[in-house]
Amino acid sequence: IIASGATGWAPNKQTYYTADSMLGNWTRGVEKDDVNENTWYNNMPEGADGLLSVGDTRGTTFGSQSASVLAVDQEKGHFIYLGDRWDSGKADSTYVWLPLTIGENGTIEMHNPAQEGEPDGWDLSYWGNHGSAKGKLVNWTVETGDDLPKTVNTGGTVTLPDTVNVKEGDDTIATKVTWNVEGGTAVSKSTKAAGNTYAFNVPGTYTITGTLAESSNFNPGRTFRRTIDVSCSNPISGSWKEAHWKGGSACQVSASGGAYDFTITDNANRGVWTDRNEGSAVYQPDALDVNETLETTVKPLDLGGNGDPRAGLVVRNGLTGANGGKGYATLLASPSGVYMQYDSNADGYIDKETSHVGTGFGDQVQLKLERTSTDTLKGYWRASANDEWQDVATVTLTGADVTGLDAGAFATSNSNAGAFTVAFNGTAFGSQTAAVESIAAKGPEATIAKRQTLAHKDVTVTATLTNGKTRVLEPDEYTLEGFDTTKLGEQTVTVRLVTDSSVTATLTVTVESNLARLFCSSAAASKYEPASSWASASTADLTCDNNLSTNWSNWGTGDTSPWLSYTFDKAYQLGKLSVAVDKAKGEAAPKSFTVSYLAEDNATWTDATLPAVTVNGAAGAVTEADVSALPATKGIRLNFTYADGNDYAKIAEVRIAEGEATPKPQPSSNANLADLTVDGKTVDGFSADITEYAGALAGDAASYPTVEATAADAKATVQVEQASTENSGVATVTVTAEDGTAETYTVTFGELPQLAELAVEATKDSYQVGDKFNAADVKVSAIYKVGDTETLRKLIDPTDGDLKFTGFDSATAGTKTITVSYRGVNATFEVTVTATEVTPGPGEQKPGDTNNPGNTAKPGNTATNKPAANGAAPLSNTGVAVAAIAVVVVVLTAAAGALLVIRKRRA
């Protein structure tokens, strides 16, 4: 919906509202709750969301009021605005037809083609040349991000990109862009600056307009706008002052060793001459003594449309006010040259001018003033530091102070066309560039709130130079050491010179606990007295500015429930709070107050149920209240009751001190071990600060030892990863402290030994046919290794069940190979089996009885073989089955019988 302000016959600014549907929630423009959502339509600034016209400098919707809107191609976003142009002397109106486009993020923009280079009218091709959609319109937004800062310091530069990322629907497309920069001056590439670099020298808020090239979805010509705020981040301070006799601003850019760079912007004015003093100055009071010099380099930044702007140096008895000062002279550079002007009759106005020399300030020019006597001033100029100084003129001062004159840099737009901005670089008094001999420091006039930093702006450091002169040092020329913002009470801070650390001074700083001051930006009030022609607004933050001479007041607001509140970044335990009333006379001191605090939801104010506190209404009196019984809270509100007969209140200062809350225990960071054991025994050389250990393994270890650990802190956790083949035999102990701090201990065992081979030593290597094998006759040693290194050689007990012998056969004579097996490892050795010789005679041996030769059993008796020596079981003839053994026994028995028969026959 496009809406007019309906101001009768007068054209006015017009706005528009958008919604998802006719019954939806309507928003001015497209951004919900932006700063101009509820601004009176006629006060909406250029570029504001919801302002219909683009470039409408008169704020009249190009001299019309809305009549209707025509849809030309709704899908592509082509619309025409019809506006009434009423002539109050006629009975009808004429119409103006202007194109509407859909801009960034869906904004509606009305353009005047006559301002865009089409003075003879426009047609339907307009949209194709001004960024219309090629097909169906999609929402688009430019992502400028850090490429385009929102703020820049006076004198700073901004380099704009050649391409920007444009989000078109779901796609992001890199698109070329050209720029139109308001308030910026293009920096020449000869200065080694990148292209599209602009300097911003004049404070203010400016609009930067980008025009997009063609993309896959849009024709060329889409425009988008961004604003940039140019302001001074380092205002004039210290020994320098500023004066603006008809408006203007100044900024300190840098300082080094007594030389300063400034910028001065002087508002449009008529300059300085016989009946007027209009200009701007940055100066030092009482600084130009006899034989003192002052020099600077003048570099014009923005002439502001002035034909004869002037900039240079100025001296006068006093420069604070515009008029009335004597001892008045200037040394100025202008487009027409360099010259001096002065007051010849001591009436406080310039009335004389010397001859012009040089060619004017051009890109820049250097100027110097020298006070050669009480009443004599000499001016010099040169093009650069490489040139010799040249005389400009010598003038006589009238009514000049015998002591130092106010002196400094000066600029005047003079032609009354616009603001004139100048850079004054290397501005310095000759005596102030001498070396520093000693320093003296003056501390903050007020206390510092706990947790608040001690800033350089709170301290003044004055240097005494080797020539006896003094100057105030800049913050980057000294350091502040020894300040502890958490320590309450007085403390001594050391000030140290950067260029010579042996040069120091001290100052005393007092730290107080005051949450109101620490979070003063959150101060709020039920109502406050607005600004007037005689006073600034009496806002809530005046109660926490550490200045008893300023007050919050709700005078004239009709406030029936007055209160002040302060909110914090987190919940604090509180101690005492105090309320100070008007310092001058105790005006409008409230009768009493009660206290509320923010509940745990941080949104609900809860009555503290403390008795109402009666306020001491004497001038500057302070009333205290103990709020230590309250729970920790993120906010305090004071609810006031007016004094009898009063309908407003005044409060000068509120202090809210932290209480002595029991500090919350901090989680322990102890991640040390108290003990580290291997198989229950503390490792050799254990110490909590040693984290790596070497573990020992038995030469035939089949598994890793068990590692256990005990944390030094009971709240720490211990996790042990035992050594294994998978982790190369490294046991890892991880100790995690209560606060998450972790420490790792390791015990490295390395690889487990492996049974690599067997060593065999046979003590009996000869057997007879029929003998049994005895394992006790063989010494077998197991050899363990890690890699190629032997770790252990151990004799195996013959009774070990894992020890096996195979391959022995005493049934026949010959060389026999016996295989020894032990836990998967084999070895072999050889023995010899020989045939048994039969010798007849008494005690004849039985055939086959190899265990007891010569022993003949009596009839009816059975021969019994004794067990093998050392308890070893005899080895059966390997390779012969049980059945086969039985057959052999039968055969042998039959043979014996045969022998007996034969012998009987022979007898």
Coordinates of N, CA and C in Angstrom, one line a residue, residues 498-689:
V498 N 57.5 5.8 27.2 CA 57.8 4.7 26.3 C 59.2 4.8 25.7
T499 N 59.7 6.0 25.4 CA 61.0 6.2 24.7 C 62.1 6.1 25.7
D500 N 61.9 6.1 27.0 CA 62.9 6.0 28.0 C 62.3 5.4 29.3
S501 N 62.4 4.1 29.4 CA 61.7 3.4 30.5 C 62.2 3.8 31.9
S502 N 63.3 4.5 32.0 CA 63.8 4.9 33.3 C 63.1 6.1 33.8
V503 N 62.3 6.8 32.9 CA 61.6 8.0 33.3 C 60.2 7.6 33.7
T504 N 59.9 7.8 35.0 CA 58.6 7.3 35.6 C 58.0 8.4 36.5
A505 N 56.7 8.2 36.8 CA 56.0 9.0 37.7 C 54.9 8.0 38.4
T506 N 54.4 8.4 39.5 CA 53.3 7.6 40.1 C 52.1 8.5 40.3
L507 N 50.9 7.8 40.4 CA 49.7 8.5 40.8 C 48.9 7.5 41.6
T508 N 47.9 8.1 42.4 CA 47.1 7.3 43.2 C 45.7 7.2 42.6
V509 N 45.2 5.9 42.6 CA 43.9 5.7 42.0 C 43.0 5.0 43.1
T510 N 41.8 5.4 43.2 CA 40.9 4.7 44.1 C 39.8 3.9 43.4
V511 N 39.7 2.7 43.7 CA 38.7 1.8 43.1 C 37.6 1.5 44.0
E512 N 36.4 1.8 43.6 CA 35.2 1.5 44.4 C 34.3 0.5 43.7
S513 N 33.5 -0.2 44.5 CA 32.5 -1.1 44.0 C 31.2 -0.3 43.7
N514 N 30.9 -0.2 42.4 CA 29.7 0.5 42.0 C 29.1 0.0 40.7
L515 N 28.2 -0.9 40.8 CA 27.6 -1.6 39.7 C 26.8 -0.6 38.8
A516 N 26.2 0.4 39.5 CA 25.4 1.4 38.8 C 26.3 2.1 37.8
R517 N 27.5 2.5 38.2 CA 28.5 3.2 37.3 C 29.0 2.2 36.2
L518 N 29.3 1.0 36.7 CA 29.9 0.0 35.7 C 28.9 -0.3 34.6
F519 N 27.6 -0.3 34.9 CA 26.6 -0.6 33.9 C 25.7 0.6 33.7
C520 N 26.3 1.8 33.7 CA 25.6 3.0 33.5 C 24.8 3.1 32.3
S521 N 25.3 2.4 31.2 CA 24.5 2.5 29.9 C 23.2 1.8 30.0
S522 N 22.9 1.0 31.1 CA 21.7 0.3 31.2 C 20.7 1.1 32.1
A523 N 21.1 2.3 32.6 CA 20.3 3.0 33.5 C 19.0 3.5 32.8
A524 N 17.9 3.3 33.5 CA 16.6 3.7 32.9 C 15.7 4.4 33.9
A525 N 14.7 5.1 33.5 CA 13.9 5.8 34.4 C 12.4 5.7 33.9
S526 N 11.5 5.9 34.8 CA 10.1 5.9 34.5 C 9.8 7.0 33.4
K527 N 10.4 8.2 33.7 CA 10.3 9.3 32.8 C 11.5 10.3 33.1
Y528 N 11.8 11.1 32.1 CA 12.8 12.1 32.4 C 12.5 13.4 31.7
E529 N 13.0 14.5 32.3 CA 12.8 15.8 31.8 C 13.5 16.0 30.5
P530 N 12.8 16.3 29.4 CA 13.4 16.4 28.1 C 14.3 17.7 28.0
A531 N 15.1 17.8 26.9 CA 15.9 18.9 26.7 C 15.1 20.2 26.5
S532 N 15.7 21.3 26.8 CA 15.0 22.6 26.6 C 16.0 23.6 26.2
S533 N 15.5 24.8 26.0 CA 16.4 25.8 25.5 C 17.4 26.2 26.6
W534 N 17.2 25.9 27.8 CA 18.1 26.2 28.9 C 18.9 25.0 29.5
A535 N 18.5 23.8 29.1 CA 19.2 22.7 29.7 C 19.1 21.4 28.8
S536 N 20.1 20.6 29.0 CA 20.0 19.3 28.3 C 19.0 18.4 29.0
A537 N 18.7 17.3 28.3 CA 17.8 16.3 28.9 C 18.4 15.7 30.2
S538 N 17.5 15.6 31.2 CA 17.9 15.1 32.5 C 17.7 13.5 32.6
T539 N 18.5 12.8 31.8 CA 18.3 11.4 31.6 C 18.9 10.6 32.8
A540 N 18.5 9.3 32.9 CA 18.8 8.4 34.0 C 20.3 8.2 34.1
D541 N 21.1 8.2 33.0 CA 22.5 8.0 33.1 C 23.3 9.1 33.8
L542 N 22.6 10.2 34.1 CA 23.3 11.2 34.9 C 23.4 10.9 36.4
T543 N 22.7 9.8 36.8 CA 22.9 9.3 38.1 C 24.0 8.3 38.3
C544 N 24.8 8.0 37.3 CA 25.9 7.1 37.4 C 27.1 7.6 36.6
D545 N 27.2 8.9 36.5 CA 28.3 9.5 35.7 C 29.4 10.0 36.6
N546 N 29.3 9.7 37.9 CA 30.3 10.0 38.9 C 30.5 11.5 39.1
N547 N 29.4 12.2 38.8 CA 29.4 13.7 38.9 C 28.2 14.2 39.7
L548 N 28.4 14.6 40.9 CA 27.3 15.1 41.8 C 26.7 16.3 41.3
S549 N 27.2 17.0 40.3 CA 26.7 18.3 39.8 C 25.6 18.0 38.7
T550 N 25.4 16.8 38.3 CA 24.4 16.5 37.3 C 23.3 15.7 37.9
N551 N 22.1 15.8 37.4 CA 20.9 15.2 38.0 C 20.0 14.5 37.0
W552 N 19.4 13.4 37.4 CA 18.2 12.9 36.7 C 17.0 13.7 37.3
S553 N 16.1 14.1 36.5 CA 14.9 14.8 36.9 C 13.7 14.3 36.0
N554 N 12.5 14.2 36.6 CA 11.3 14.0 35.8 C 10.4 15.1 35.9
W555 N 10.9 16.3 36.0 CA 10.1 17.5 36.2 C 9.2 17.7 34.9
G556 N 8.0 18.1 35.2 CA 7.1 18.4 34.1 C 6.6 17.2 33.3
T557 N 6.8 16.0 33.7 CA 6.4 14.8 32.9 C 5.1 14.2 33.4
G558 N 4.6 14.6 34.5 CA 3.4 14.0 35.0 C 3.6 12.6 35.5
D559 N 4.8 12.3 35.9 CA 5.1 10.9 36.3 C 4.5 10.7 37.7
T560 N 3.7 9.7 37.8 CA 3.0 9.4 39.0 C 3.7 8.2 39.8
S561 N 4.5 7.5 39.1 CA 5.2 6.3 39.7 C 6.7 6.4 39.3
P562 N 7.4 7.3 39.9 CA 8.8 7.5 39.5 C 9.7 6.3 40.0
W563 N 10.6 5.9 39.1 CA 11.6 4.9 39.5 C 12.9 5.1 38.6
L564 N 14.0 4.5 39.1 CA 15.2 4.4 38.4 C 15.7 2.9 38.5
S565 N 16.2 2.4 37.4 CA 16.7 1.0 37.4 C 18.0 0.9 36.8
Y566 N 18.7 -0.2 37.2 CA 20.1 -0.5 36.6 C 20.1 -2.0 36.5
T567 N 20.5 -2.5 35.3 CA 20.6 -3.9 35.1 C 22.1 -4.3 34.8
F568 N 22.4 -5.5 35.1 CA 23.8 -5.9 35.0 C 24.0 -7.1 34.0
D569 N 25.2 -7.4 33.8 CA 25.5 -8.5 32.8 C 25.3 -9.9 33.4
K570 N 25.3 -10.0 34.7 CA 25.0 -11.3 35.4 C 24.5 -11.0 36.8
A571 N 24.1 -12.1 37.5 CA 23.6 -11.9 38.8 C 24.7 -11.6 39.8
Y572 N 24.6 -10.6 40.6 CA 25.6 -10.2 41.6 C 24.9 -10.2 43.0
Q573 N 25.8 -10.6 44.0 CA 25.4 -10.5 45.4 C 25.6 -9.0 45.7
L574 N 24.7 -8.3 46.3 CA 24.8 -6.9 46.6 C 25.2 -6.6 48.0
G575 N 25.7 -5.5 48.3 CA 26.0 -5.0 49.6 C 25.2 -3.9 50.0
K576 N 25.7 -2.7 49.8 CA 24.9 -1.4 50.1 C 24.7 -0.6 48.9
L577 N 23.6 0.1 48.9 CA 23.4 1.1 47.8 C 23.2 2.5 48.5
S578 N 23.6 3.5 47.7 CA 23.4 4.9 48.3 C 22.8 5.8 47.2
V579 N 22.1 6.8 47.7 CA 21.4 7.7 46.8 C 21.8 9.1 47.3
A580 N 22.4 9.9 46.3 CA 22.8 11.3 46.6 C 21.8 12.2 45.9
V581 N 21.4 13.2 46.6 CA 20.4 14.2 46.1 C 21.1 15.4 45.5
D582 N 20.4 16.3 44.9 CA 20.9 17.5 44.3 C 21.9 18.2 45.2
K583 N 23.1 18.4 44.6 CA 24.2 19.0 45.3 C 24.0 20.4 45.7
A584 N 23.4 21.2 44.8 CA 23.3 22.6 45.0 C 22.4 23.0 46.2
K585 N 21.2 22.4 46.3 CA 20.2 22.7 47.3 C 19.3 21.6 47.7
G586 N 19.6 20.5 47.3 CA 18.7 19.3 47.6 C 17.3 19.4 47.0
E587 N 17.3 20.1 45.8 CA 16.0 20.3 45.2 C 15.3 19.0 44.8
A588 N 14.0 19.0 45.1 CA 13.1 17.8 44.7 C 13.6 16.5 45.2
A589 N 14.3 16.5 46.4 CA 14.7 15.2 47.0 C 13.5 14.4 47.3
P590 N 13.4 13.1 47.0 CA 12.2 12.3 47.3 C 12.1 12.1 48.8
K591 N 10.9 11.7 49.2 CA 10.6 11.5 50.6 C 11.3 10.1 51.0
S592 N 11.1 9.1 50.2 CA 11.6 7.8 50.5 C 11.7 7.0 49.2
F593 N 12.3 5.8 49.4 CA 12.3 4.8 48.3 C 12.2 3.4 48.8
T594 N 11.7 2.5 48.0 CA 11.7 1.1 48.2 C 12.6 0.5 47.1
V595 N 12.9 -0.8 47.3 CA 13.8 -1.5 46.4 C 13.1 -2.7 45.8
S596 N 13.3 -2.9 44.5 CA 12.9 -4.1 43.8 C 14.1 -4.7 43.1
Y597 N 14.0 -6.0 42.9 CA 15.1 -6.7 42.2 C 14.6 -7.6 41.1
L598 N 15.4 -7.9 40.2 CA 15.0 -8.8 39.1 C 15.0 -10.2 39.6
A599 N 13.9 -10.9 39.3 CA 13.8 -12.3 39.7 C 14.6 -13.1 38.8
E600 N 14.6 -14.5 39.0 CA 15.5 -15.4 38.2 C 15.2 -15.4 36.8
D601 N 13.9 -15.0 36.4 CA 13.6 -15.0 35.0 C 14.2 -13.7 34.3
N602 N 14.8 -12.9 35.0 CA 15.4 -11.6 34.5 C 14.5 -10.7 33.8
A603 N 13.2 -10.9 34.1 CA 12.2 -10.0 33.5 C 11.2 -9.4 34.5
T604 N 11.0 -10.1 35.6 CA 10.0 -9.6 36.6 C 10.7 -8.9 37.8
W605 N 10.2 -7.7 38.0 CA 10.7 -7.0 39.2 C 9.9 -7.5 40.4
T606 N 10.7 -7.8 41.4 CA 10.2 -8.4 42.7 C 10.5 -7.5 43.8
D607 N 9.4 -7.2 44.7 CA 9.6 -6.3 45.8 C 10.6 -7.0 46.8
A608 N 11.6 -6.2 47.2 CA 12.6 -6.7 48.1 C 12.1 -6.9 49.6
T609 N 10.9 -6.4 49.8 CA 10.2 -6.5 51.2 C 11.1 -5.9 52.3
L610 N 11.9 -4.9 51.9 CA 12.7 -4.2 52.9 C 11.9 -2.9 53.3
P611 N 12.1 -2.5 54.5 CA 11.3 -1.2 54.9 C 11.7 -0.1 54.0
A612 N 10.7 0.8 53.7 CA 11.0 2.0 52.9 C 12.1 2.8 53.6
V613 N 13.0 3.3 52.7 CA 14.2 4.1 53.2 C 13.9 5.6 53.1
T614 N 14.0 6.3 54.2 CA 13.7 7.7 54.2 C 15.0 8.4 53.7
V615 N 14.7 9.3 52.8 CA 15.8 10.0 52.1 C 16.2 11.3 52.9
N616 N 17.5 11.5 53.0 CA 18.0 12.8 53.6 C 18.0 13.8 52.5
G617 N 17.2 14.8 52.7 CA 17.0 15.8 51.6 C 17.9 17.0 51.7
A618 N 18.9 17.0 52.6 CA 19.8 18.2 52.6 C 20.6 18.2 51.4
A619 N 21.1 19.4 51.0 CA 21.9 19.6 49.8 C 23.1 18.6 49.7
G620 N 23.1 17.8 48.6 CA 24.2 16.8 48.4 C 24.2 15.7 49.4
A621 N 23.2 15.5 50.2 CA 23.2 14.4 51.2 C 23.1 13.0 50.6
V622 N 23.7 12.1 51.2 CA 23.8 10.7 50.8 C 23.0 9.8 51.7
T623 N 22.1 9.0 51.2 CA 21.3 8.1 52.0 C 21.7 6.6 51.6
E624 N 22.0 5.8 52.6 CA 22.4 4.4 52.4 C 21.3 3.4 52.7
A625 N 21.3 2.3 52.0 CA 20.4 1.2 52.3 C 21.2 -0.1 52.2
D626 N 21.0 -1.0 53.1 CA 21.6 -2.3 53.1 C 20.8 -3.3 52.3
V627 N 21.3 -3.8 51.2 CA 20.5 -4.8 50.4 C 21.2 -6.1 50.3
S628 N 22.1 -6.4 51.3 CA 22.9 -7.6 51.3 C 22.0 -8.8 51.5
A629 N 20.8 -8.7 52.0 CA 19.9 -9.8 52.3 C 19.2 -10.3 51.0
L630 N 19.3 -9.5 49.9 CA 18.7 -9.9 48.7 C 19.4 -11.1 48.0
P631 N 18.7 -11.9 47.3 CA 19.5 -12.9 46.5 C 20.3 -12.3 45.4
A632 N 21.2 -13.0 44.9 CA 22.0 -12.5 43.8 C 21.1 -12.1 42.6
T633 N 21.3 -11.0 42.0 CA 20.3 -10.5 41.0 C 21.0 -9.7 39.9
K634 N 20.3 -9.7 38.8 CA 20.9 -9.0 37.6 C 20.3 -7.6 37.5
G635 N 19.6 -7.1 38.5 CA 19.1 -5.7 38.3 C 18.5 -5.2 39.6
I636 N 18.5 -3.9 39.8 CA 17.9 -3.2 41.0 C 17.1 -2.0 40.5
R637 N 15.9 -1.8 41.1 CA 15.1 -0.7 40.8 C 14.7 0.0 42.1
L638 N 14.8 1.4 42.0 CA 14.5 2.2 43.2 C 13.1 2.9 42.9
N639 N 12.2 2.6 43.7 CA 10.8 3.2 43.6 C 10.6 4.3 44.5
F640 N 10.5 5.5 44.0 CA 10.5 6.7 44.8 C 9.1 7.2 45.2
T641 N 9.0 7.8 46.4 CA 7.8 8.5 46.8 C 8.2 10.0 46.9
Y642 N 7.4 10.8 46.2 CA 7.7 12.3 46.2 C 7.6 12.8 47.7
A643 N 8.4 13.9 47.9 CA 8.2 14.6 49.1 C 6.9 15.3 49.1
D644 N 6.4 15.6 50.3 CA 5.1 16.2 50.4 C 5.1 17.5 49.6
G645 N 4.1 17.7 48.8 CA 3.9 18.9 48.0 C 4.7 18.9 46.7
N646 N 5.5 17.9 46.4 CA 6.2 17.8 45.2 C 5.6 16.9 44.2
D647 N 5.8 17.1 42.9 CA 5.3 16.2 41.8 C 6.4 15.8 40.9
Y648 N 7.7 16.0 41.3 CA 8.8 15.5 40.6 C 9.9 15.2 41.5
A649 N 11.0 14.6 41.0 CA 12.1 14.2 41.9 C 13.4 14.5 41.1
K650 N 14.5 14.7 41.9 CA 15.8 14.9 41.4 C 16.8 14.0 42.1
I651 N 17.6 13.2 41.4 CA 18.6 12.4 42.0 C 20.0 12.7 41.3
A652 N 21.0 12.9 42.1 CA 22.3 13.3 41.5 C 23.2 12.0 41.2
E653 N 23.2 11.1 42.1 CA 24.1 9.9 41.9 C 23.5 8.7 42.7
V654 N 23.7 7.5 42.1 CA 23.3 6.3 42.8 C 24.5 5.4 42.7
R655 N 24.9 4.8 43.9 CA 26.0 3.8 43.9 C 25.4 2.5 44.4
I656 N 25.8 1.4 43.7 CA 25.4 0.1 44.1 C 26.6 -0.8 44.3
A657 N 26.9 -1.2 45.6 CA 28.1 -1.9 45.9 C 27.9 -3.4 45.8
E658 N 28.9 -4.1 45.4 CA 28.8 -5.6 45.5 C 28.9 -6.0 46.9
G659 N 28.3 -7.1 47.3 CA 28.4 -7.7 48.6 C 29.5 -8.6 48.7
E660 N 29.8 -9.1 50.0 CA 30.8 -10.0 50.2 C 30.3 -11.4 50.1
A661 N 29.9 -11.8 48.9 CA 29.3 -13.1 48.6 C 30.4 -14.2 48.8
T662 N 30.0 -15.3 49.2 CA 30.9 -16.4 49.3 C 31.3 -16.8 47.9
P663 N 32.5 -16.8 47.6 CA 32.9 -17.1 46.2 C 32.5 -18.5 45.8
K664 N 32.0 -18.6 44.7 CA 31.7 -20.0 44.2 C 33.0 -20.7 43.9
P665 N 33.1 -21.9 44.5 CA 34.3 -22.7 44.3 C 34.6 -22.9 42.8
Q666 N 35.8 -22.7 42.5 CA 36.2 -22.9 41.1 C 36.6 -24.3 40.9
P667 N 36.2 -25.0 39.9 CA 36.6 -26.4 39.7 C 38.1 -26.5 39.6
S668 N 38.5 -27.6 40.2 CA 40.0 -27.8 40.3 C 40.6 -28.1 38.9
S669 N 41.8 -27.7 38.7 CA 42.5 -28.0 37.4 C 43.6 -29.0 37.7
N670 N 43.6 -29.7 38.8 CA 44.6 -30.6 39.2 C 44.4 -31.9 38.4
A671 N 45.3 -32.2 37.5 CA 45.2 -33.4 36.7 C 46.4 -34.3 36.9
N672 N 47.0 -34.2 38.1 CA 48.2 -35.0 38.5 C 47.8 -36.3 39.0
L673 N 48.8 -37.3 39.0 CA 48.6 -38.6 39.6 C 49.3 -38.5 41.0
A674 N 48.7 -39.3 41.9 CA 49.3 -39.5 43.2 C 50.1 -40.8 43.2
D675 N 49.8 -41.7 42.4 CA 50.5 -43.0 42.4 C 50.3 -43.7 41.0
L676 N 51.3 -44.4 40.5 CA 51.2 -45.1 39.3 C 51.9 -46.5 39.5
T677 N 51.1 -47.6 39.4 CA 51.7 -48.9 39.7 C 51.6 -49.8 38.5
V678 N 52.6 -50.8 38.5 CA 52.6 -51.9 37.6 C 52.5 -53.2 38.4
D679 N 51.5 -53.9 38.1 CA 51.2 -55.1 38.9 C 51.3 -54.9 40.4
G680 N 50.7 -53.7 40.8 CA 50.6 -53.4 42.2 C 51.8 -52.7 42.8
K681 N 52.9 -52.5 42.1 CA 54.1 -51.9 42.6 C 54.3 -50.6 41.9
T682 N 54.6 -49.5 42.8 CA 54.8 -48.2 42.2 C 56.0 -48.2 41.3
V683 N 55.8 -47.6 40.1 CA 56.9 -47.6 39.1 C 58.1 -46.8 39.7
D684 N 59.3 -47.3 39.3 CA 60.5 -46.7 39.8 C 60.6 -45.2 39.3
G685 N 61.0 -44.4 40.3 CA 61.2 -42.9 40.0 C 59.9 -42.2 39.7
F686 N 58.7 -42.7 40.3 CA 57.5 -42.0 40.0 C 57.5 -40.6 40.6
S687 N 57.0 -39.6 39.9 CA 56.8 -38.2 40.3 C 55.6 -37.7 39.5
A688 N 54.8 -36.9 40.2 CA 53.6 -36.4 39.5 C 53.9 -35.6 38.3
D689 N 55.1 -34.9 38.2 CA 55.4 -34.1 37.1 C 56.2 -34.8 36.0

